[in-house]
Amino acid sequence: METLQYKVIPHADIELGYGRNELDYFVTLPTKGVTELTGLILTIPGFGGLANSTYQLEKLNPYLAEKYNSIVVSLNYFGIHRGTRTLIDDYFILNMKKNYGVEDTYWTDITSDNDFYLKVGALLESKGLSQLDPRCQALKITEQNEYQSFGLLPALDCLTVLGDVLRRYPAVNKKKIIAYGSSYGGYIAMLCGKFAPDMFSVIIDNSGFSRTQMKHVVGREILEHDYVVTLSLNNKTYLLPYAYNNPWTILDETSPYYFGDSHKQIRSLLLSEHRIKSETRYYIFHCEEDQIASVEDKDMVVTLLSKYNSTYYKRLGRNDLDGELFKKYTHAMDASLRKLFDHVAELDQDHKLVKELNGNEFLNNTVNPLNCGSRNYVFNFKDDFTINVTITKNSKADFTSMSAILDICDSIDEGFNFIAAKLSDKNYDEAAIVMQDIIDAYTTISLEIDKLCEFIDMQNVNLVIKQFKYILLEVVVHFNDNRWDELEEELSQQIIPNFLLWKNELSNTFSPYITR
């Protein structure tokens, strides 16, 4: 059995514009090699896990690769490097002074995290407290100049790597692509299914989130800790709350780092308008007493998801603990990930983890626009196995004009056919009247397209329209100079073909927005 390491250029940070490092991902191949029967399993680590951990590369991935004849892939997605290094910043120092009267000089001789823990522990002991006030959160540093995107960039990284693997291993069975994760990894897997609903045969979520957990985004601003250190000192236990060094804010709406409703909606699994029916089968497991990822939220996700997909949901109580598969009555249940996958394979035995259709977003060049209030997140998949996501300003009222534009194009099409017939009959006056109507219609469409350019990517349309506009001006000259023979030839060889090209490009650009 062989495990290979690859790098791929990641998707851009479309929200905050942070620079991106190359993505590391790891591919474990089955001993028999890759054939048209070999599937692909994406195993997604959660908080605290790495794709190249001993467990992933030596236990979980080889087991799945061999038993299920699959390429097994793990990646170090954006934000996965949640480091342990402490940053004592001005915010922390100021609040320690306000709340506990601690002078700035108290922190000057700290050279390590252990020094910091001892300083804070001694302070709490002297004041008879067991934990710091939530306003006094120090920072933990996310390594590699990254932050907590909470789901979006990690899911884009998963889809980017998935495309790269499909490109490298073209023989892989496109009907057997599986996403599998626990806790935060399960949430990322579910987001992948939302962004690419036709990609996967099976998605397995063990105790994943259902929406943004704001303490992981703006913990300081809402006085909830992202992370806690438990410190033992003189036979007593002390709790030190931490936030991570995220740039987000919910207090300043003018900030480029403002985390608003659109950011929440693209990360939510609870919006019906983001769902379409697909073949993907979902297997979801959640502890009834989960104190980290809400089981009530998961109930709502399953209710919604069941309208669009085959969905199996197990809400686990104490009696469901068996000590082998599910071991603890808590978040993620300390589940055996190997046994859980085996369990899903048994539940899915009628399908053998395979879907019926071969197509997916990459092969179909799918455009998947997701309306998120004031913004529209548009997912463009290409058959070269790349993905490009853009964010545009969004206005539902503007999108209603798309159908009207296509209707006008149909009328222009009929108008050109009418002109061709009248030129053939040498009825030039009637042809000229309809030509004026076409020019007016073209002007109307151009004005509407200018408005839509603010909301969606119209680059391809604008490239085609320049050529059509030039030819249309030539037609006007022919009419004005009564050059009827030249006009008739120009109509059949240049005008109508270029118009149809433009009309087709408009239809391709608008159809994803009109059909959802």
Coordinates of C-alpha atoms in Angstrom, one line a residue:
M1 CA 0.0 0.0 0.0
E2 CA 1.3 3.4 -0.9
T3 CA 0.7 6.9 0.5
L4 CA 1.7 9.9 -1.6
Q5 CA 1.9 13.6 -0.8
Y6 CA 0.8 16.3 -3.3
K7 CA 0.5 20.0 -3.3
V8 CA -2.1 22.1 -5.1
I9 CA -2.8 25.8 -5.5
P10 CA -5.8 26.5 -3.3
H11 CA -8.8 28.6 -4.0
A12 CA -8.4 32.3 -3.3
D13 CA -9.8 33.7 0.0
I14 CA -12.8 35.3 -1.6
E15 CA -14.1 37.0 1.6
L16 CA -11.1 38.6 3.3
G17 CA -8.4 38.3 0.7
Y18 CA -5.7 36.6 2.8
G19 CA -2.8 35.2 1.0
R20 CA -3.0 31.4 0.6
N21 CA -0.3 28.8 1.0
E22 CA -0.2 25.7 -1.2
L23 CA -2.4 22.9 0.1
D24 CA -0.8 19.7 1.3
Y25 CA -2.9 16.6 0.8
F26 CA -2.2 12.9 1.2
V27 CA -3.4 10.1 -1.0
T28 CA -3.5 6.5 0.1
L29 CA -3.9 4.0 -2.8
P30 CA -5.3 0.5 -2.5
T31 CA -2.8 -2.3 -3.0
K32 CA -4.5 -3.5 -6.2
G33 CA -4.1 -0.1 -7.8
V34 CA -6.6 2.3 -9.3
T35 CA -9.2 0.8 -11.8
E36 CA -12.6 1.9 -13.0
L37 CA -14.0 0.2 -9.9
T38 CA -11.9 2.2 -7.4
G39 CA -13.8 4.7 -5.4
L40 CA -12.6 7.9 -3.7
I41 CA -13.1 8.6 0.0
L42 CA -12.4 12.1 1.4
T43 CA -11.6 11.8 5.2
I44 CA -11.8 15.3 6.8
P45 CA -10.2 15.9 10.2
G46 CA -11.9 18.0 12.8
F47 CA -10.6 20.5 15.3
G48 CA -7.2 19.4 16.6
G49 CA -6.6 16.9 13.8
L50 CA -4.2 17.0 10.9
A51 CA -4.3 15.2 7.6
N52 CA -0.8 13.8 8.1
S53 CA -1.4 12.6 11.7
T54 CA -0.3 9.0 12.5
Y55 CA -4.0 8.0 13.0
Q56 CA -5.0 9.3 9.5
L57 CA -2.1 8.0 7.5
E58 CA -1.4 4.7 9.3
K59 CA -4.7 3.6 10.7
L60 CA -7.9 5.2 9.2
N61 CA -6.9 5.8 5.6
P62 CA -5.1 2.6 4.8
Y63 CA -8.0 0.6 6.4
L64 CA -10.6 2.3 4.2
A65 CA -8.4 2.2 1.1
E66 CA -7.9 -1.6 1.3
K67 CA -11.3 -2.7 2.6
Y68 CA -13.4 -0.5 0.2
N69 CA -11.1 -0.4 -2.9
S70 CA -10.8 3.4 -2.8
I71 CA -8.3 6.2 -3.0
V72 CA -8.4 7.8 0.4
V73 CA -7.6 11.5 0.6
S74 CA -6.9 13.8 3.5
L75 CA -5.9 17.5 3.4
N76 CA -4.6 20.2 5.6
Y77 CA -7.4 22.7 4.9
F78 CA -7.3 26.4 5.7
G79 CA -7.3 27.0 9.4
I80 CA -6.5 23.4 10.4
H81 CA -3.2 24.5 12.1
R82 CA -4.8 25.6 15.3
G83 CA -1.6 26.2 17.2
T84 CA -1.0 26.3 20.9
R85 CA 1.2 29.4 21.1
T86 CA -0.2 32.2 23.3
L87 CA -0.3 35.9 22.2
I88 CA -0.6 38.5 25.0
D89 CA -1.9 41.5 23.2
D90 CA -3.0 45.0 24.3
Y91 CA -6.7 43.9 24.5
F92 CA -5.8 41.2 27.1
I93 CA -3.5 43.5 29.1
L94 CA -6.0 46.3 29.2
N95 CA -8.9 44.1 30.4
M96 CA -6.7 42.4 33.0
K97 CA -6.0 45.9 34.3
K98 CA -9.6 46.9 34.3
N99 CA -11.0 43.7 35.9
Y100 CA -8.2 42.7 38.2
G101 CA -6.0 45.8 38.6
V102 CA -3.0 44.0 37.1
E103 CA -0.3 46.4 36.0
D104 CA 1.2 46.1 32.5
T105 CA 4.6 45.2 34.0
Y106 CA 3.2 42.0 35.4
W107 CA 3.5 40.4 31.9
T108 CA 6.9 41.7 30.9
D109 CA 9.1 38.7 31.9
I110 CA 7.0 36.0 30.2
T111 CA 9.0 34.0 27.7
S112 CA 6.9 30.9 27.3
D113 CA 3.3 29.6 27.5
N114 CA 4.2 27.9 30.8
D115 CA 5.3 31.2 32.2
F116 CA 2.0 32.7 31.2
Y117 CA 0.0 29.9 32.8
L118 CA 1.9 30.2 36.1
K119 CA 1.4 33.9 36.2
V120 CA -2.4 33.6 35.6
G121 CA -2.7 30.7 37.9
A122 CA -0.9 32.6 40.7
L123 CA -3.2 35.6 40.1
L124 CA -6.4 33.5 40.3
E125 CA -5.1 31.7 43.4
S126 CA -4.4 35.0 45.1
K127 CA -8.0 36.2 44.4
G128 CA -9.7 32.9 45.3
L129 CA -11.0 32.5 41.7
S130 CA -11.2 29.3 39.6
Q131 CA -11.2 31.0 36.1
L132 CA -10.6 34.2 34.3
D133 CA -13.4 36.6 33.4
P134 CA -14.5 36.0 29.7
R135 CA -13.5 39.6 29.0
C136 CA -9.9 38.5 29.7
Q137 CA -9.3 36.1 26.8
A138 CA -5.7 35.9 25.6
L139 CA -5.2 34.7 22.0
K140 CA -4.1 31.4 20.5
I141 CA -2.4 31.8 17.1
T142 CA -3.6 30.0 14.0
E143 CA -0.4 29.1 12.2
Q144 CA 0.6 29.8 8.6
N145 CA -1.0 33.3 8.7
E146 CA -4.5 31.7 8.7
Y147 CA -7.6 32.3 10.6
Q148 CA -10.9 30.6 11.3
S149 CA -13.0 30.8 8.2
F150 CA -15.5 28.4 9.8
G151 CA -16.3 26.0 7.1
L152 CA -16.3 28.0 3.8
L153 CA -12.6 27.9 2.9
P154 CA -12.1 24.4 4.3
A155 CA -15.0 23.1 2.1
L156 CA -13.5 25.0 -1.0
D157 CA -10.2 23.4 -0.2
C158 CA -11.8 19.9 -0.1
L159 CA -13.5 20.5 -3.4
T160 CA -10.2 21.8 -4.9
V161 CA -8.3 18.8 -3.8
L162 CA -11.1 16.5 -4.9
G163 CA -10.8 18.0 -8.4
D164 CA -7.0 17.6 -8.4
V165 CA -7.3 13.9 -7.4
L166 CA -9.9 13.3 -10.1
R167 CA -7.5 14.9 -12.6
R168 CA -4.5 12.8 -11.5
Y169 CA -6.5 9.6 -11.4
P170 CA -9.0 9.7 -14.3
A171 CA -9.9 6.0 -14.0
V172 CA -11.5 6.5 -10.5
N173 CA -15.2 5.5 -10.3
K174 CA -17.1 8.8 -10.4
K175 CA -20.1 7.1 -9.0
K176 CA -18.4 6.3 -5.7
I177 CA -17.1 9.5 -4.2
I178 CA -17.6 9.8 -0.4
A179 CA -17.1 12.6 2.1
Y180 CA -16.5 11.5 5.7
G181 CA -16.0 13.6 8.8
S182 CA -16.5 13.9 12.5
S183 CA -17.3 17.0 14.5
Y184 CA -16.0 20.0 12.5
G185 CA -14.9 17.6 9.8
G186 CA -18.5 16.4 9.5
Y187 CA -19.7 19.9 9.1
I188 CA -17.2 20.5 6.3
A189 CA -18.4 17.3 4.6
M190 CA -22.0 18.6 4.8
L191 CA -21.0 21.9 3.3
C192 CA -19.2 20.1 0.4
G193 CA -22.6 18.4 -0.2
K194 CA -24.4 21.7 -0.2
F195 CA -21.9 23.4 -2.6
A196 CA -21.7 20.3 -4.9
P197 CA -25.0 18.4 -4.5
D198 CA -24.3 16.0 -7.4
M199 CA -20.7 15.2 -6.5
F200 CA -21.0 12.5 -3.8
S201 CA -22.6 9.1 -3.6
V202 CA -22.5 9.2 0.2
I203 CA -21.8 11.8 2.9
I204 CA -21.2 10.7 6.5
D205 CA -21.5 13.3 9.3
N206 CA -20.7 12.3 12.9
S207 CA -21.8 15.2 15.2
G208 CA -21.0 18.0 12.9
F209 CA -22.2 21.6 13.3
S210 CA -25.2 22.9 11.4
R211 CA -24.4 26.6 11.3
T212 CA -21.7 29.1 12.2
Q213 CA -20.5 28.8 15.8
M214 CA -19.9 32.4 16.6
K215 CA -17.5 31.7 19.5
H216 CA -15.1 30.4 16.9
V217 CA -15.4 33.6 14.9
V218 CA -15.7 36.5 17.3
G219 CA -15.4 34.9 20.7
R220 CA -14.0 38.0 22.4
E221 CA -16.9 40.2 21.2
I222 CA -19.6 37.8 22.4
L223 CA -17.6 36.9 25.6
E224 CA -17.5 33.2 24.8
H225 CA -14.2 31.3 24.6
D226 CA -13.1 29.5 21.5
Y227 CA -10.6 27.3 23.5
V228 CA -9.9 26.7 27.2
V229 CA -6.7 25.6 29.0
T230 CA -7.1 23.6 32.2
L231 CA -4.3 24.5 34.6
S232 CA -3.4 22.5 37.7
L233 CA -1.6 24.5 40.4
N234 CA -1.1 23.5 44.1
N235 CA -3.7 20.8 43.8
K236 CA -6.4 23.1 42.4
T237 CA -7.8 23.5 38.9
Y238 CA -8.0 26.8 37.0
L239 CA -9.6 27.5 33.6
L240 CA -8.0 30.0 31.2
P241 CA -10.4 31.0 28.3
Y242 CA -8.9 31.8 24.9
A243 CA -9.9 33.3 21.6
Y244 CA -8.2 32.6 18.3
N245 CA -6.6 35.5 16.4
N246 CA -9.4 36.0 13.9
P247 CA -9.9 39.3 12.1
W248 CA -13.7 39.0 12.1
T249 CA -16.0 41.5 13.8
I250 CA -19.7 41.8 14.4
L251 CA -19.5 45.2 16.1
D252 CA -18.3 47.4 13.2
E253 CA -20.5 47.1 10.1
T254 CA -18.2 49.4 8.1
S255 CA -15.2 47.1 8.6
P256 CA -14.1 44.9 5.6
Y257 CA -13.9 42.1 8.2
Y258 CA -17.5 42.4 9.2
F259 CA -19.2 39.0 9.6
G260 CA -22.7 39.6 8.4
D261 CA -25.8 37.7 7.5
S262 CA -24.5 36.7 4.1
H263 CA -21.4 35.1 5.7
K264 CA -23.8 33.1 8.0
Q265 CA -26.1 32.0 5.2
I266 CA -23.4 30.5 3.0
R267 CA -22.2 28.5 6.0
S268 CA -25.7 27.4 7.1
L269 CA -27.2 24.0 6.4
L270 CA -30.6 25.1 7.3
L271 CA -31.7 27.1 4.2
S272 CA -34.1 25.3 1.9
E273 CA -33.3 27.7 -1.0
H274 CA -29.8 26.3 -1.0
R275 CA -31.0 22.7 -1.6
I276 CA -31.8 20.8 -4.8
K277 CA -32.7 17.1 -5.1
S278 CA -29.7 14.8 -5.8
E279 CA -28.6 11.2 -5.5
T280 CA -26.3 11.8 -2.6
R281 CA -27.3 9.6 0.4
Y282 CA -26.6 11.1 3.9
Y283 CA -25.8 9.2 7.0
I284 CA -25.9 11.4 10.1
F285 CA -25.1 10.5 13.7
H286 CA -25.5 12.8 16.7
C287 CA -25.5 12.5 20.5
E288 CA -28.8 13.6 22.2
E289 CA -26.8 15.4 24.9
D290 CA -24.2 17.0 22.6
Q291 CA -23.0 20.2 24.4
I292 CA -20.8 21.4 21.5
A293 CA -22.8 20.9 18.3
S294 CA -26.6 21.4 18.8
V295 CA -28.7 18.3 18.3
E296 CA -31.7 20.5 17.9
D297 CA -30.1 22.2 14.9
K298 CA -29.2 18.8 13.5
D299 CA -32.9 17.7 13.8
M300 CA -33.8 20.7 11.6
V301 CA -31.1 19.9 9.1
V302 CA -32.3 16.3 8.7
T303 CA -36.0 17.5 8.4
L304 CA -34.9 19.8 5.5
L305 CA -32.5 17.4 3.9
S306 CA -35.0 14.5 3.8
K307 CA -37.0 16.5 1.3
Y308 CA -34.2 16.4 -1.2
N309 CA -32.0 13.4 -0.4
S310 CA -32.1 9.9 1.0
T311 CA -31.2 10.6 4.7
Y312 CA -30.5 8.2 7.5
Y313 CA -30.4 9.8 11.0
K314 CA -29.4 8.2 14.3
R315 CA -30.0 10.3 17.4
L316 CA -28.0 8.4 20.0
G317 CA -29.1 8.1 23.6
R318 CA -27.3 6.4 26.5
N319 CA -28.7 3.0 25.5
D320 CA -27.0 3.2 22.1
L321 CA -23.5 3.2 23.6
D322 CA -21.8 -0.1 23.0
G323 CA -18.3 0.6 24.1
E324 CA -16.9 -0.2 20.6
L325 CA -18.5 1.9 18.0
F326 CA -20.0 4.6 20.2
K327 CA -18.2 4.8 23.5
K328 CA -19.1 8.1 25.3
Y329 CA -22.4 10.0 25.9
T330 CA -20.9 13.3 24.7
H331 CA -20.0 15.2 21.6
A332 CA -18.8 12.9 18.8
M333 CA -19.3 9.9 21.2
D334 CA -15.6 9.0 20.9
A335 CA -16.8 7.0 17.9
S336 CA -14.5 4.5 16.2
L337 CA -14.2 6.1 12.7
R338 CA -13.3 2.8 11.1
K339 CA -16.2 1.0 12.7
L340 CA -18.5 3.9 11.9
F341 CA -17.6 3.7 8.2
D342 CA -18.2 -0.1 8.3
H343 CA -21.6 0.5 9.9
V344 CA -22.6 3.0 7.1
A345 CA -21.4 0.5 4.5
E346 CA -23.7 -2.1 6.0
L347 CA -26.6 0.4 6.1
D348 CA -25.9 1.2 2.5
Q349 CA -25.4 -2.4 1.3
D350 CA -28.2 -2.2 -1.3
H351 CA -26.2 0.6 -3.1
K352 CA -22.7 -0.5 -2.2
L353 CA -21.7 3.1 -1.6
V354 CA -22.3 3.9 -5.2
K355 CA -24.8 6.2 -6.9
E356 CA -26.5 5.5 -10.2
L357 CA -25.4 8.4 -12.4
N358 CA -21.8 9.1 -13.4
G359 CA -22.0 12.9 -13.7
N360 CA -20.9 15.5 -11.2
E361 CA -20.4 19.2 -11.1
F362 CA -16.9 19.0 -12.7
L363 CA -18.0 16.8 -15.6
N364 CA -21.1 18.9 -16.2
N365 CA -19.5 22.4 -16.0
T366 CA -22.1 23.2 -13.3
V367 CA -22.7 26.7 -12.1
N368 CA -24.3 26.7 -8.7
P369 CA -25.4 30.2 -7.4
L370 CA -26.4 30.4 -3.8
N371 CA -28.4 33.4 -2.8
C372 CA -27.2 34.8 0.6
G373 CA -29.2 37.9 1.1
S374 CA -27.2 40.9 0.0
R375 CA -24.6 38.6 -1.7
N376 CA -24.6 35.8 -4.1
Y377 CA -21.9 33.1 -3.9
V378 CA -21.5 31.6 -7.4
F379 CA -19.8 28.2 -7.6
N380 CA -18.4 27.6 -11.1
F381 CA -17.1 24.0 -11.7
K382 CA -15.1 23.2 -14.9
D383 CA -14.5 20.0 -16.7
D384 CA -10.7 20.5 -16.2
F385 CA -11.5 19.7 -12.6
T386 CA -11.1 23.2 -11.2
I387 CA -13.5 25.4 -9.3
N388 CA -13.9 29.1 -9.2
V389 CA -16.2 30.8 -6.7
T390 CA -17.1 34.4 -6.9
I391 CA -19.1 36.7 -4.7
T392 CA -21.4 39.3 -6.3
K393 CA -23.9 41.8 -5.0
N394 CA -27.3 40.3 -5.0
S395 CA -30.7 41.7 -5.7
K396 CA -33.5 39.3 -6.5
A397 CA -35.4 42.1 -8.3
D398 CA -32.5 42.4 -10.8
F399 CA -32.4 38.7 -11.5
T400 CA -36.1 38.8 -12.6
S401 CA -35.0 40.8 -15.6
M402 CA -33.0 37.8 -17.0
S403 CA -36.1 36.0 -18.2
A404 CA -37.3 39.2 -19.8
I405 CA -34.0 39.6 -21.6
L406 CA -34.2 36.1 -23.0
D407 CA -37.8 36.7 -24.1
I408 CA -36.6 39.8 -26.0
C409 CA -33.9 37.7 -27.6
D410 CA -36.5 35.3 -28.9
S411 CA -38.3 38.3 -30.4
I412 CA -35.1 39.5 -32.0
D413 CA -34.6 36.0 -33.5
E414 CA -38.1 36.1 -35.0
G415 CA -37.4 39.7 -36.2
F416 CA -34.2 38.6 -38.1
N417 CA -36.2 35.8 -39.8
F418 CA -38.9 38.2 -40.8
I419 CA -36.2 40.6 -42.2
A420 CA -34.6 37.8 -44.2
A421 CA -38.0 36.9 -45.7
K422 CA -38.8 40.5 -46.6
L423 CA -35.4 41.1 -48.2
S424 CA -36.0 38.0 -50.3
D425 CA -39.4 39.5 -51.4
K426 CA -37.7 42.9 -51.9
N427 CA -40.1 44.4 -49.4
Y428 CA -37.5 46.7 -48.0
D429 CA -39.7 49.2 -46.1
E430 CA -41.2 46.5 -43.8
A431 CA -37.7 45.1 -43.3
A432 CA -36.5 48.5 -42.2
I433 CA -39.3 49.0 -39.7
V434 CA -38.5 45.7 -38.0
M435 CA -34.7 46.4 -38.1
Q436 CA -35.4 49.6 -36.1
D437 CA -37.4 47.5 -33.6
I438 CA -34.4 45.2 -33.3
I439 CA -32.0 48.1 -32.6
D440 CA -34.3 49.4 -29.9
A441 CA -34.5 45.9 -28.4
Y442 CA -30.8 45.6 -28.5
T443 CA -30.4 48.9 -26.7
T444 CA -32.8 47.8 -24.0
I445 CA -30.9 44.6 -23.4
S446 CA -27.6 46.4 -23.3
L447 CA -28.8 48.7 -20.6
E448 CA -30.1 45.8 -18.5
I449 CA -26.8 43.9 -18.9
D450 CA -25.0 47.0 -17.7
K451 CA -27.1 46.8 -14.5
L452 CA -26.6 43.1 -14.1
C453 CA -22.8 43.4 -14.4
E454 CA -22.8 44.7 -10.8
F455 CA -24.3 41.5 -9.5
I456 CA -23.0 38.6 -11.7
D457 CA -20.0 37.8 -13.9
M458 CA -20.9 38.9 -17.4
Q459 CA -17.4 38.7 -18.9
N460 CA -18.2 36.1 -21.5
V461 CA -21.4 37.9 -22.6
N462 CA -19.5 41.2 -22.9
L463 CA -16.9 39.6 -25.1
V464 CA -19.5 38.3 -27.5
I465 CA -21.6 41.4 -27.5
K466 CA -18.7 43.6 -28.8
Q467 CA -18.6 41.6 -32.0
F468 CA -22.3 41.6 -32.4
K469 CA -22.5 45.3 -31.8
Y470 CA -19.9 46.0 -34.5
I471 CA -21.8 43.9 -37.0
L472 CA -25.1 45.5 -36.1
L473 CA -23.7 48.9 -36.9
E474 CA -22.6 47.6 -40.3
V475 CA -26.2 46.5 -40.9
V476 CA -27.5 50.0 -40.1
V477 CA -25.1 51.4 -42.8
H478 CA -26.4 48.9 -45.3
F479 CA -30.0 50.0 -44.6
N480 CA -29.2 53.7 -44.8
D481 CA -27.3 53.2 -48.2
N482 CA -29.9 50.8 -49.6
R483 CA -27.3 48.1 -50.2
W484 CA -29.9 45.4 -50.2
D485 CA -27.9 42.6 -51.8
E486 CA -24.9 43.1 -49.5
L487 CA -27.4 43.2 -46.5
E488 CA -29.0 39.9 -47.5
E489 CA -25.7 38.2 -47.6
E490 CA -24.4 39.8 -44.5
L491 CA -27.6 38.8 -42.6
S492 CA -27.2 35.1 -43.3
Q493 CA -23.4 34.9 -43.0
Q494 CA -22.6 37.3 -40.2
I495 CA -25.6 38.9 -38.4
I496 CA -27.7 35.9 -37.5
P497 CA -24.8 33.6 -36.5
N498 CA -23.3 36.2 -34.3
F499 CA -26.7 37.0 -32.8
L500 CA -27.3 33.3 -32.0
L501 CA -23.8 33.1 -30.4
W502 CA -24.7 36.1 -28.2
K503 CA -28.1 34.7 -27.4
N504 CA -26.7 31.3 -26.4
E505 CA -24.1 33.0 -24.1
L506 CA -26.8 35.0 -22.4
S507 CA -28.9 31.8 -21.9
N508 CA -25.9 29.9 -20.4
T509 CA -25.1 32.8 -18.1
F510 CA -28.6 33.4 -16.9
S511 CA -30.0 29.8 -16.7
P512 CA -28.5 28.9 -13.3
Y513 CA -30.2 31.9 -11.7
I514 CA -33.5 31.4 -13.5
T515 CA -33.8 27.7 -12.8
R516 CA -33.0 27.6 -9.1

